[in-house]
Tab-separated table of C-alpha atoms and ligand atoms in Angstrom:
chain	number	residue	atom	x	y	z
J	1	MET	CA	4.316	15.600	-16.299
J	2	ASP	CA	7.561	16.106	-13.526
J	3	LYS	CA	10.736	13.651	-13.567
J	4	LEU	CA	13.002	13.445	-10.834
J	5	VAL	CA	16.943	14.116	-11.636
J	6	ILE	CA	18.969	12.300	-9.256
J	7	THR	CA	22.918	12.645	-9.711
J	8	GLY	CA	24.407	9.014	-8.154
J	9	GLY	CA	27.057	8.444	-5.355
J	10	ALA	CA	25.907	9.882	-2.243
J	11	ARG	CA	26.080	7.831	0.656
J	12	LEU	CA	22.816	8.585	2.849
J	13	SER	CA	23.233	10.167	5.918
J	14	GLY	CA	20.865	11.759	8.420
J	15	GLU	CA	17.577	11.036	10.064
J	16	VAL	CA	13.982	10.620	8.269
J	17	ALA	CA	10.869	11.283	9.956
J	18	ILE	CA	8.167	8.028	8.103
J	19	SER	CA	4.693	9.026	7.110
J	20	GLY	CA	1.454	7.464	7.862
J	21	ALA	CA	0.607	4.102	5.644
J	22	LYS	CA	-0.729	4.913	2.748
J	23	ASN	CA	-2.438	1.541	2.848
J	24	ALA	CA	-4.020	1.791	6.112
J	25	ALA	CA	-4.712	5.071	5.479
J	26	LEU	CA	-7.422	4.194	2.409
J	27	PRO	CA	-9.410	1.380	3.920
J	28	ILE	CA	-9.928	3.662	7.209
J	29	LEU	CA	-10.978	6.427	5.477
J	30	CYS	CA	-13.867	4.344	3.829
J	31	ALA	CA	-14.759	3.441	7.245
J	32	SER	CA	-15.961	6.642	7.792
J	33	LEU	CA	-19.477	5.908	5.879
J	34	LEU	CA	-20.100	3.044	8.246
J	35	SER	CA	-21.103	6.321	11.243
J	36	THR	CA	-22.951	9.381	10.963
J	37	GLU	CA	-20.900	10.506	13.341
J	38	PRO	CA	-17.199	12.222	12.766
J	39	LEU	CA	-14.320	10.425	12.345
J	40	THR	CA	-10.852	12.203	13.305
J	41	LEU	CA	-7.729	10.424	12.053
J	42	THR	CA	-4.324	11.676	12.532
J	43	ASN	CA	-0.580	11.015	10.934
J	44	VAL	CA	-2.570	11.049	7.528
J	45	PRO	CA	-0.461	10.581	4.862
J	46	GLY	CA	0.147	13.703	2.015
J	47	LEU	CA	0.025	11.188	-0.908
J	48	ASN	CA	-2.042	11.868	-4.223
J	49	ASP	CA	-4.218	8.488	-3.279
J	50	ILE	CA	-5.268	10.108	-0.083
J	51	GLY	CA	-6.491	13.091	-2.280
J	52	THR	CA	-8.169	11.053	-4.619
J	53	MET	CA	-9.742	9.452	-1.656
J	54	LEU	CA	-11.121	12.065	-0.424
J	55	LYS	CA	-12.412	14.050	-3.458
J	56	LEU	CA	-14.299	10.125	-3.954
J	57	LEU	CA	-15.776	10.596	-0.819
J	58	ALA	CA	-16.715	14.400	-0.880
J	59	GLN	CA	-18.569	13.810	-3.996
J	60	MET	CA	-20.755	11.222	-1.758
J	61	GLY	CA	-21.444	14.101	0.457
J	62	VAL	CA	-19.104	13.309	3.184
J	63	LYS	CA	-18.189	16.200	4.451
J	64	ILE	CA	-14.232	16.670	4.718
J	65	GLU	CA	-12.143	18.660	7.037
J	66	ARG	CA	-8.265	18.236	6.247
J	67	GLU	CA	-5.476	20.603	8.660
J	68	GLY	CA	-2.449	18.893	7.601
J	69	ASN	CA	-2.031	15.233	8.767
J	70	ARG	CA	-5.613	15.655	10.431
J	71	VAL	CA	-8.743	14.815	8.635
J	72	THR	CA	-12.212	14.586	10.009
J	73	LEU	CA	-14.910	12.929	8.208
J	74	ASP	CA	-18.370	13.325	8.417
J	75	ALA	CA	-20.795	11.004	6.512
J	76	SER	CA	-23.973	12.050	8.380
J	77	GLY	CA	-25.157	13.889	4.951
J	78	LEU	CA	-24.385	10.667	2.778
J	79	ASN	CA	-26.560	11.108	-0.123
J	80	ASN	CA	-24.921	9.445	-2.906
J	81	PRO	CA	-23.649	6.215	-2.744
J	82	LEU	CA	-21.602	5.982	-6.187
J	83	ALA	CA	-18.167	5.656	-7.040
J	84	PRO	CA	-17.439	7.005	-10.480
J	85	TYR	CA	-15.199	6.098	-13.138
J	86	GLU	CA	-13.570	9.218	-13.595
J	87	LEU	CA	-12.402	8.832	-9.851
J	88	VAL	CA	-11.605	4.225	-9.583
J	89	LYS	CA	-9.833	4.280	-12.858
J	90	THR	CA	-7.334	6.619	-10.861
J	91	MET	CA	-7.272	4.621	-7.827
J	92	ARG	CA	-8.124	0.727	-7.255
J	93	ALA	CA	-8.089	1.099	-3.904
J	94	SER	CA	-11.546	3.242	-4.583
J	95	ILE	CA	-13.196	-0.831	-4.459
J	96	LEU	CA	-13.063	-0.273	-1.135
J	97	VAL	CA	-16.274	1.779	-0.579
J	98	LEU	CA	-18.245	-0.846	-1.813
J	99	GLY	CA	-18.466	-3.020	1.190
J	100	PRO	CA	-19.096	0.187	3.697
J	101	LEU	CA	-21.711	1.995	1.064
J	102	LEU	CA	-23.568	-1.572	1.189
J	103	ALA	CA	-23.515	-1.820	5.122
J	104	ARG	CA	-24.667	1.812	5.752
J	105	CYS	CA	-26.999	2.592	2.025
J	106	SER	CA	-27.984	-0.758	1.152
J	107	GLU	CA	-27.037	-0.278	-1.841
J	108	ALA	CA	-23.860	0.807	-4.405
J	109	LYS	CA	-22.894	1.404	-7.850
J	110	VAL	CA	-18.897	1.539	-7.830
J	111	SER	CA	-17.041	1.098	-11.026
J	112	LEU	CA	-14.712	-1.907	-11.161
J	113	PRO	CA	-11.331	-0.764	-11.225
J	114	GLY	CA	-10.236	-2.148	-14.478
J	115	GLY	CA	-6.373	-3.487	-14.482
J	116	CYS	CA	-3.463	-1.772	-13.739
J	117	ALA	CA	0.285	-2.196	-14.714
J	118	ILE	CA	1.261	-5.295	-12.301
J	119	GLY	CA	-1.719	-7.201	-13.355
J	120	ALA	CA	-5.619	-7.587	-13.677
J	121	ARG	CA	-6.247	-7.399	-10.670
J	122	PRO	CA	-9.849	-8.693	-10.075
J	123	VAL	CA	-12.373	-8.026	-7.343
J	124	ASP	CA	-14.316	-11.221	-7.691
J	125	GLN	CA	-13.724	-12.276	-4.040
J	126	HIS	CA	-14.844	-8.769	-2.863
J	127	ILE	CA	-18.149	-9.788	-4.856
J	128	LYS	CA	-18.243	-13.521	-4.189
J	129	GLY	CA	-18.286	-12.542	-0.344
J	130	LEU	CA	-21.042	-9.984	-0.391
J	131	LEU	CA	-23.428	-12.405	-2.790
J	132	ALA	CA	-22.455	-14.461	0.348
J	133	MET	CA	-23.631	-11.857	2.803
J	134	GLY	CA	-27.380	-11.724	0.887
J	135	ALA	CA	-26.596	-8.834	-1.256
J	136	GLU	CA	-27.628	-8.901	-4.741
J	137	VAL	CA	-24.548	-7.729	-7.035
J	138	GLY	CA	-24.564	-7.400	-10.753
J	139	VAL	CA	-21.678	-5.844	-13.377
J	140	GLU	CA	-23.376	-3.451	-15.677
J	141	HIS	CA	-21.482	-1.413	-18.426
J	142	GLY	CA	-18.510	-1.475	-15.956
J	143	TYR	CA	-20.169	-0.554	-12.807
J	144	VAL	CA	-20.397	-3.285	-9.168
J	145	VAL	CA	-24.081	-2.635	-9.143
J	146	ALA	CA	-24.955	-3.938	-5.749
J	147	LYS	CA	-28.231	-4.134	-2.987
J	148	THR	CA	-29.182	-5.870	-0.106
J	149	THR	CA	-32.318	-8.378	0.251
J	150	ALA	CA	-33.377	-8.508	3.081
J	151	GLY	CA	-36.783	-6.677	4.120
J	152	ASN	CA	-34.539	-5.216	7.331
J	153	GLY	CA	-31.876	-3.536	3.996
J	154	LYS	CA	-28.788	-5.419	5.635
J	155	LEU	CA	-26.841	-7.478	5.010
J	156	LYS	CA	-26.503	-11.142	6.936
J	157	GLY	CA	-23.570	-12.493	8.830
J	158	ALA	CA	-21.744	-15.737	6.455
J	159	HIS	CA	-19.438	-17.980	6.833
J	160	LEU	CA	-16.660	-16.811	3.910
J	161	PHE	CA	-13.604	-17.937	2.529
J	162	THR	CA	-11.720	-16.227	-0.198
J	163	ASP	CA	-10.220	-18.263	-2.988
J	164	MET	CA	-6.980	-16.843	-2.104
J	165	VAL	CA	-5.394	-13.960	0.303
J	166	THR	CA	-6.277	-10.684	-0.691
J	167	VAL	CA	-5.741	-7.080	1.178
J	168	THR	CA	-8.540	-5.472	0.235
J	169	GLY	CA	-10.954	-7.967	-0.324
J	170	THR	CA	-10.558	-8.772	3.686
J	171	GLU	CA	-11.184	-5.272	4.394
J	172	ASN	CA	-13.777	-4.990	2.099
J	173	LEU	CA	-15.592	-7.776	3.653
J	174	MET	CA	-14.506	-6.908	7.421
J	175	MET	CA	-16.490	-3.142	6.958
J	176	ALA	CA	-18.977	-4.862	4.967
J	177	ALA	CA	-19.537	-7.158	7.940
J	178	CYS	CA	-19.585	-4.413	11.041
J	179	LEU	CA	-23.489	-3.525	10.379
J	180	ALA	CA	-24.591	-7.034	9.204
J	181	ASP	CA	-27.201	-9.214	10.707
J	182	GLY	CA	-25.265	-11.794	12.814
J	183	GLU	CA	-21.972	-13.024	12.660
J	184	THR	CA	-19.184	-13.016	9.820
J	185	ILE	CA	-16.490	-15.508	9.814
J	186	ILE	CA	-13.721	-14.358	7.342
J	187	GLU	CA	-11.420	-17.710	6.590
J	188	ASN	CA	-8.333	-17.233	4.832
J	189	ALA	CA	-8.357	-13.303	5.715
J	190	ALA	CA	-5.122	-11.339	4.916
J	191	ARG	CA	-3.127	-11.278	8.020
J	192	GLU	CA	-0.932	-7.648	6.661
J	193	PRO	CA	-0.660	-5.152	9.637
J	194	GLU	CA	-2.603	-2.060	7.472
J	195	VAL	CA	-5.766	-4.989	7.900
J	196	VAL	CA	-4.927	-5.257	11.830
J	197	ASP	CA	-5.176	-0.970	12.284
J	198	LEU	CA	-8.580	-0.840	10.267
J	199	ALA	CA	-10.213	-3.424	12.518
J	200	GLN	CA	-8.531	-1.321	15.644
J	201	CYS	CA	-10.068	1.909	14.045
J	202	LEU	CA	-13.271	0.155	13.591
J	203	VAL	CA	-12.985	-1.648	17.162
J	204	SER	CA	-12.838	2.456	18.276
J	205	MET	CA	-16.000	2.974	16.294
J	206	GLY	CA	-17.997	0.369	18.182
J	207	ALA	CA	-17.235	-3.028	15.896
J	208	GLN	CA	-17.249	-5.986	17.440
J	209	ILE	CA	-13.736	-7.812	15.764
J	210	SER	CA	-11.788	-10.550	16.793
J	211	GLY	CA	-9.052	-12.112	15.282
J	212	ALA	CA	-7.134	-9.428	13.136
J	213	GLY	CA	-3.949	-10.600	11.992
J	214	THR	CA	-4.607	-13.675	11.882
J	215	ASP	CA	-6.509	-15.758	8.851
J	216	VAL	CA	-9.834	-15.957	10.764
J	217	ILE	CA	-11.751	-12.991	11.326
J	218	ARG	CA	-14.878	-13.080	13.273
J	219	ILE	CA	-17.049	-10.006	13.144
J	220	ARG	CA	-20.221	-9.845	14.903
J	221	GLY	CA	-22.399	-7.033	13.329
J	222	VAL	CA	-24.261	-3.895	15.796
J	223	GLU	CA	-26.561	-1.599	14.885
J	224	ARG	CA	-24.167	1.798	14.460
J	225	LEU	CA	-21.182	2.685	14.559
J	226	HIS	CA	-19.943	5.602	16.482
J	227	GLY	CA	-17.559	8.445	15.703
J	228	ALA	CA	-13.890	7.863	16.917
J	229	THR	CA	-10.372	8.884	16.614
J	230	HIS	CA	-7.126	7.238	15.478
J	231	ARG	CA	-3.906	7.428	13.973
J	232	ILE	CA	-3.051	6.156	11.217
J	233	MET	CA	0.050	3.276	11.363
J	234	PRO	CA	3.431	3.813	9.665
J	235	ASP	CA	3.933	2.980	7.052
J	236	ARG	CA	5.927	-0.028	6.483
J	237	ILE	CA	6.327	0.222	2.868
J	238	GLU	CA	8.094	4.031	2.963
J	239	THR	CA	10.103	2.295	5.591
J	240	GLY	CA	11.306	-0.504	3.881
J	241	THR	CA	11.886	1.533	0.846
J	242	PHE	CA	14.171	3.903	2.485
J	243	LEU	CA	15.832	0.842	4.473
J	244	CYS	CA	16.843	-0.034	0.896
J	245	ALA	CA	18.154	3.612	-0.331
J	246	ALA	CA	20.423	3.367	2.988
J	247	ALA	CA	21.811	-0.110	2.147
J	248	ALA	CA	22.338	0.494	-1.471
J	249	THR	CA	24.580	3.652	-0.703
J	250	GLY	CA	26.750	2.388	2.084
J	251	GLY	CA	24.427	5.124	4.671
J	252	GLU	CA	24.069	5.301	7.868
J	253	ILE	CA	20.437	6.783	8.569
J	254	ARG	CA	18.089	6.889	11.169
J	255	LEU	CA	14.043	6.374	10.733
J	256	THR	CA	11.949	7.853	13.154
J	257	GLY	CA	8.062	7.183	14.085
J	258	THR	CA	8.251	3.806	12.725
J	259	SER	CA	9.613	0.173	14.192
J	260	THR	CA	10.887	-2.475	12.455
J	261	GLY	CA	7.651	-4.426	14.136
J	262	TYR	CA	5.943	-5.013	10.875
J	263	LEU	CA	9.141	-5.651	8.495
J	264	ASP	CA	10.676	-8.537	9.779
J	265	ALA	CA	10.933	-10.254	6.622
J	266	VAL	CA	12.935	-7.450	5.400
J	267	VAL	CA	14.848	-6.302	8.165
J	268	ASP	CA	15.877	-10.107	7.892
J	269	LYS	CA	16.788	-9.563	4.165
J	270	LEU	CA	18.734	-6.545	4.822
J	271	MET	CA	20.844	-8.136	7.434
J	272	ASP	CA	21.796	-11.381	5.326
J	273	ALA	CA	23.027	-8.369	2.610
J	274	GLY	CA	25.655	-7.017	5.579
J	275	CYS	CA	23.581	-4.369	7.065
J	276	GLU	CA	23.226	-3.743	10.605
J	277	ILE	CA	19.432	-2.971	11.630
J	278	VAL	CA	18.441	-2.142	15.239
J	279	GLY	CA	15.016	-0.885	16.615
J	280	GLU	CA	15.289	1.710	18.905
J	281	LYS	CA	12.391	2.442	21.513
J	282	THR	CA	11.990	5.257	23.753
J	283	PRO	CA	8.625	6.671	25.657
J	284	GLY	CA	6.934	8.146	23.040
J	285	ARG	CA	9.451	7.590	20.212
J	286	GLU	CA	10.024	4.725	17.942
J	287	SER	CA	12.946	4.853	15.401
J	288	ILE	CA	15.350	2.406	13.070
J	289	HIS	CA	18.712	2.952	12.813
J	290	ILE	CA	20.762	1.177	9.860
J	291	ILE	CA	24.356	0.782	8.932
J	292	ALA	CA	24.867	-0.498	5.571
J	293	PRO	CA	28.354	-1.544	4.580
J	294	ALA	CA	30.323	-0.551	1.554
J	295	ARG	CA	29.071	-3.128	-0.757
J	296	LEU	CA	25.508	-5.802	0.102
J	297	LYS	CA	25.738	-9.591	-0.478
J	298	ALA	CA	22.802	-10.473	-3.469
J	299	VAL	CA	20.082	-11.518	-1.119
J	300	SER	CA	17.435	-13.862	-2.867
J	301	ILE	CA	13.599	-13.262	-2.056
J	302	ARG	CA	10.487	-14.959	-2.823
J	303	THR	CA	7.217	-12.413	-2.328
J	304	ALA	CA	4.158	-14.015	-0.320
J	305	PRO	CA	1.394	-12.348	2.312
J	306	TYR	CA	1.890	-11.325	5.174
J	307	PRO	CA	4.100	-12.413	7.800
J	308	ALA	CA	6.393	-13.594	4.307
J	309	PHE	CA	8.258	-10.780	2.087
J	310	PRO	CA	6.130	-7.903	0.967
J	311	THR	CA	5.203	-8.306	-3.025
J	312	ASP	CA	5.851	-3.805	-2.438
J	313	MET	CA	9.225	-4.304	-1.374
J	314	GLN	CA	10.184	-6.413	-4.447
J	315	ALA	CA	10.660	-3.912	-6.847
J	316	GLN	CA	13.623	-2.400	-4.231
J	317	PHE	CA	15.133	-5.665	-3.632
J	318	MET	CA	16.193	-5.707	-7.468
J	319	ALA	CA	17.775	-2.273	-6.872
J	320	ILE	CA	19.506	-3.353	-3.963
J	321	ASN	CA	20.576	-6.648	-5.907
J	322	ALA	CA	21.556	-4.581	-9.133
J	323	VAL	CA	24.840	-3.770	-7.807
J	324	ALA	CA	25.241	-5.807	-4.768
J	325	ASP	CA	28.015	-9.009	-4.810
J	326	GLY	CA	26.892	-12.024	-5.971
J	327	THR	CA	24.045	-13.684	-7.975
J	328	ALA	CA	20.289	-13.446	-6.625
J	329	ILE	CA	16.824	-15.037	-7.275
J	330	ILE	CA	13.845	-12.905	-6.822
J	331	ARG	CA	10.581	-14.603	-7.330
J	332	GLU	CA	7.339	-13.148	-7.640
J	333	THR	CA	4.107	-15.114	-6.466
J	334	ILE	CA	1.515	-12.566	-6.108
J	335	PHE	CA	1.318	-10.560	-8.975
J	336	GLU	CA	1.557	-11.587	-12.528
J	337	ASN	CA	3.157	-8.722	-14.305
J	338	ARG	CA	5.416	-6.938	-11.538
J	339	PHE	CA	9.106	-6.987	-12.699
J	340	MET	CA	7.994	-3.940	-15.168
J	341	HIS	CA	10.978	-2.027	-13.161
J	342	ALA	CA	13.734	-5.096	-14.604
J	343	VAL	CA	13.720	-3.821	-18.074
J	344	GLU	CA	14.338	0.041	-16.549
J	345	LEU	CA	16.771	-1.131	-14.206
J	346	GLN	CA	18.717	-3.137	-17.248
J	347	ARG	CA	18.952	0.496	-18.556
J	348	LEU	CA	21.446	1.366	-16.065
J	349	GLY	CA	23.090	-1.322	-16.716
J	350	ALA	CA	21.757	-3.837	-14.393
J	351	ASP	CA	22.469	-7.329	-15.053
J	352	ILE	CA	18.912	-9.497	-15.121
J	353	GLN	CA	17.470	-12.530	-16.477
J	354	ILE	CA	13.566	-12.331	-16.439
J	355	ASP	CA	11.626	-16.020	-16.560
J	356	GLY	CA	8.209	-16.047	-16.139
J	357	ASN	CA	7.944	-14.738	-12.342
J	358	THR	CA	11.508	-15.482	-11.470
J	359	ALA	CA	14.439	-13.076	-12.170
J	360	VAL	CA	17.627	-13.927	-12.330
J	361	MET	CA	20.120	-11.321	-11.103
J	362	LYS	CA	24.214	-10.867	-11.047
J	363	GLY	CA	25.475	-7.961	-9.205
J	364	VAL	CA	27.678	-5.632	-11.108
J	365	GLU	CA	30.220	-3.140	-9.781
J	366	LYS	CA	28.359	-0.058	-10.933
J	367	LEU	CA	25.195	1.379	-12.791
J	368	GLN	CA	25.131	4.198	-15.432
J	369	GLY	CA	22.567	6.698	-15.082
J	370	ALA	CA	20.749	6.967	-18.029
J	371	THR	CA	16.918	8.172	-18.910
J	372	VAL	CA	14.742	5.895	-17.310
J	373	MET	CA	10.127	5.786	-16.887
J	374	ALA	CA	8.584	4.652	-13.721
J	375	THR	CA	5.549	2.189	-14.705
J	376	ASP	CA	3.674	1.879	-11.294
J	377	LEU	CA	4.245	2.815	-7.861
J	378	ARG	CA	6.615	0.801	-6.506
J	379	ALA	CA	8.877	0.045	-9.840
J	380	SER	CA	9.312	4.034	-9.595
J	381	ALA	CA	10.792	3.297	-6.195
J	382	SER	CA	13.431	0.496	-7.665
J	383	LEU	CA	14.376	3.510	-10.072
J	384	VAL	CA	15.156	6.154	-7.587
J	385	ILE	CA	17.228	3.781	-5.646
J	386	ALA	CA	18.992	2.421	-8.319
J	387	GLY	CA	19.809	6.491	-9.477
J	388	LEU	CA	21.149	6.883	-6.288
J	389	VAL	CA	24.016	4.587	-6.891
J	390	ALA	CA	24.441	5.046	-10.675
J	391	GLU	CA	27.040	6.526	-12.076
J	392	GLY	CA	26.346	10.017	-13.352
J	393	GLU	CA	22.672	11.664	-14.220
J	394	THR	CA	19.582	9.590	-13.897
J	395	HIS	CA	16.259	10.871	-15.293
J	396	ILE	CA	13.426	9.059	-14.076
J	397	GLU	CA	10.193	10.301	-16.050
J	398	ARG	CA	6.477	9.414	-15.003
J	399	ILE	CA	6.933	10.060	-11.545
J	400	TYR	CA	3.262	10.732	-11.012
J	401	HIS	CA	3.420	7.426	-9.611
J	402	LEU	CA	5.740	7.413	-7.525
J	403	ASP	CA	3.882	10.560	-6.060
J	404	ARG	CA	0.792	8.303	-5.150
J	405	GLY	CA	2.759	6.471	-2.811
J	406	TYR	CA	5.319	8.644	-1.131
J	407	ASP	CA	5.091	11.534	1.215
J	408	HIS	CA	7.416	14.068	-0.717
J	409	ILE	CA	9.945	11.706	-1.241
J	410	GLU	CA	13.026	13.921	-2.773
J	411	ALA	CA	12.701	16.487	0.115
J	412	LYS	CA	13.709	13.689	2.362
J	413	LEU	CA	15.841	12.101	-0.010
J	414	THR	CA	18.230	15.549	-0.399
J	415	ALA	CA	17.569	16.170	3.673
J	416	LEU	CA	19.552	12.632	4.081
J	417	GLY	CA	22.319	13.823	1.287
J	418	ALA	CA	21.452	12.733	-2.000
J	419	ALA	CA	21.183	14.886	-4.926
J	420	ILE	CA	17.932	14.971	-6.256
J	421	ARG	CA	15.671	17.666	-8.089
J	422	ARG	CA	12.087	17.592	-9.316
J	423	GLU	CA	12.207	19.076	-13.116
J	424	LYS	CA	8.893	20.358	-14.910
J	425	ALA	CA	9.500	17.693	-18.080
U	501	EPZ	C1	-2.965	-4.388	-1.613
U	501	EPZ	O1	-3.358	-4.693	-3.313
U	501	EPZ	C2	-2.177	-3.138	-1.965
U	501	EPZ	N1	-2.805	-2.154	-2.091
U	501	EPZ	C3	-1.001	-3.615	-2.706
U	501	EPZ	O2	-0.341	-2.165	-2.867
U	501	EPZ	C4	-0.176	-4.966	-2.194
U	501	EPZ	O3	0.364	-5.067	-2.947
U	501	EPZ	C5	-1.241	-5.760	-2.397
U	501	EPZ	O4	-2.289	-5.631	-1.093
U	501	EPZ	C6	-0.639	-7.299	-1.942
U	501	EPZ	O5	-0.266	-7.132	-0.666
U	501	EPZ	C7	-3.720	-1.119	-0.917
U	501	EPZ	O6	-4.001	-2.104	0.432
U	501	EPZ	C8	-4.705	-0.355	-1.650
U	501	EPZ	P1	-4.668	-8.210	-3.396
U	501	EPZ	P2	-5.090	-5.952	-3.168
U	501	EPZ	O7	-6.338	-8.001	-3.547
U	501	EPZ	O8	-5.735	-5.515	-2.284
U	501	EPZ	C9	-5.764	-11.757	-6.420
U	501	EPZ	C10	0.815	-0.385	-3.207
U	501	EPZ	O9	2.043	-0.695	-4.025
U	501	EPZ	N2	-7.041	-11.647	-6.578
U	501	EPZ	O10	-3.802	-8.900	-1.476
U	501	EPZ	O11	-5.335	-5.177	-4.566
U	501	EPZ	C11	-4.969	-10.398	-7.057
U	501	EPZ	O12	-5.059	-10.054	-8.413
U	501	EPZ	C12	-0.425	-1.391	-3.927
U	501	EPZ	O13	0.731	0.231	-2.479
U	501	EPZ	C13	-7.734	-12.127	-7.023
U	501	EPZ	O14	-7.880	-12.951	-7.871
U	501	EPZ	O15	-4.048	-7.220	-3.242
U	501	EPZ	C14	-3.622	-10.625	-7.058
U	501	EPZ	O16	-2.710	-11.505	-7.491
U	501	EPZ	C15	0.021	-2.054	-4.926
U	501	EPZ	N3	-9.329	-11.611	-6.866
U	501	EPZ	C16	-4.075	-11.303	-5.450
U	501	EPZ	O17	-5.165	-11.538	-5.061
U	501	EPZ	C17	-9.765	-10.631	-6.092
U	501	EPZ	O18	-10.760	-10.252	-5.760
U	501	EPZ	C18	-3.027	-10.757	-4.096
U	501	EPZ	O19	-4.544	-9.217	-4.224
U	501	EPZ	C19	-8.877	-10.070	-4.989
U	501	EPZ	C20	-7.319	-10.401	-5.103
């Protein structure tokens, strides 16, 4: 297993290109299952999770052509509505094939994702919605086994309410509804920009969707969806992660191919911490310019569904608060176990008291490099940020977590002046 070795102290400077959004690309790859015509995607990020999803779709019979960041998927030969445990256990987002398979094939067998480091992450809301749309859904030997019951093999439109805001739950049900009989309304829908990007792709394929980005989404089922070409939106969490890396190191960088548009809550907090952040827009080019102070002021955060502060940026803010001036309170309200990076940051000298879903932090002058272990994707990112500012060398083990969601992160950081290298552990 690879590890990263970082020597702290460099102030980041220069320019970094932000990749396409992992959490938009994953559902949009699954949307290809809804059509017998090719779906071409551009700005697809080079991530391990993307590779896993493409493998999962290919074993279902989807023909895939990949050229750099451009992927064409042809699901006309779809012949195996099965998502096996071996693939699903490595990537929970595989559950996103459930809705499209039911809509297209009238049946699906998808391994239950199982929990992951940050929580149990059940899929009961996905199942509740599909049941309401007339599917028969059971759980057998660790698999969700579903089929439609109507004579025409279709799901039927329904008025759905999710018990809590669920991003992939909203996405699964929105995709299932595209080919259903009649209208589906999803109340308490997730408003994340990735949901909007998926809706825009589906509409370009001929779906009839309104309200994406609000908490009420209406989908009118159609007979079929046609092929399309869609550009994946920029990754707002990669954007936020590089903003935090620049902020923690007192750096000044430009992030290209992205905008502050989907990150208001994060940009707001970084400005409270003392950073200057400006969104720049010239024809065909969007970027963000950040100038950080020598030392940040501590900022408290509370995670919540979009447009509030994103849970996927909580770990990165724990890292910047570790060396900020003052006390910060971090509240995690989305996942029940998303503080595993705290004990690793404590190994680097961070002063963090955890009490349930609340962390109280006192910024220290300096962290000391040490060997730490990545536990999940965003926890890994927080350890990279901490390593960039710690004195001496920090060794981060199990960075396969990082490779799932960041596209060549050490190359991008090296180009910004960081002393970081990958080693075979
Ligand atoms: C998506 O996960 C993202 N993943 C996560 O990003 C992100 O942290 C999360 O949304 C919240 O924004 C993808 O989009 C692929 P949820 P998802 O359903 O959809 C509970 C990353 O780092 N819940 O919005 O799985 C659930 O347990 C990843 O890129 C149920 O109880 O999250 C959680 O407490 C990590 N039953 C809360 O709702 C359900 O049926 C929100 O989960 C569904 C969810």
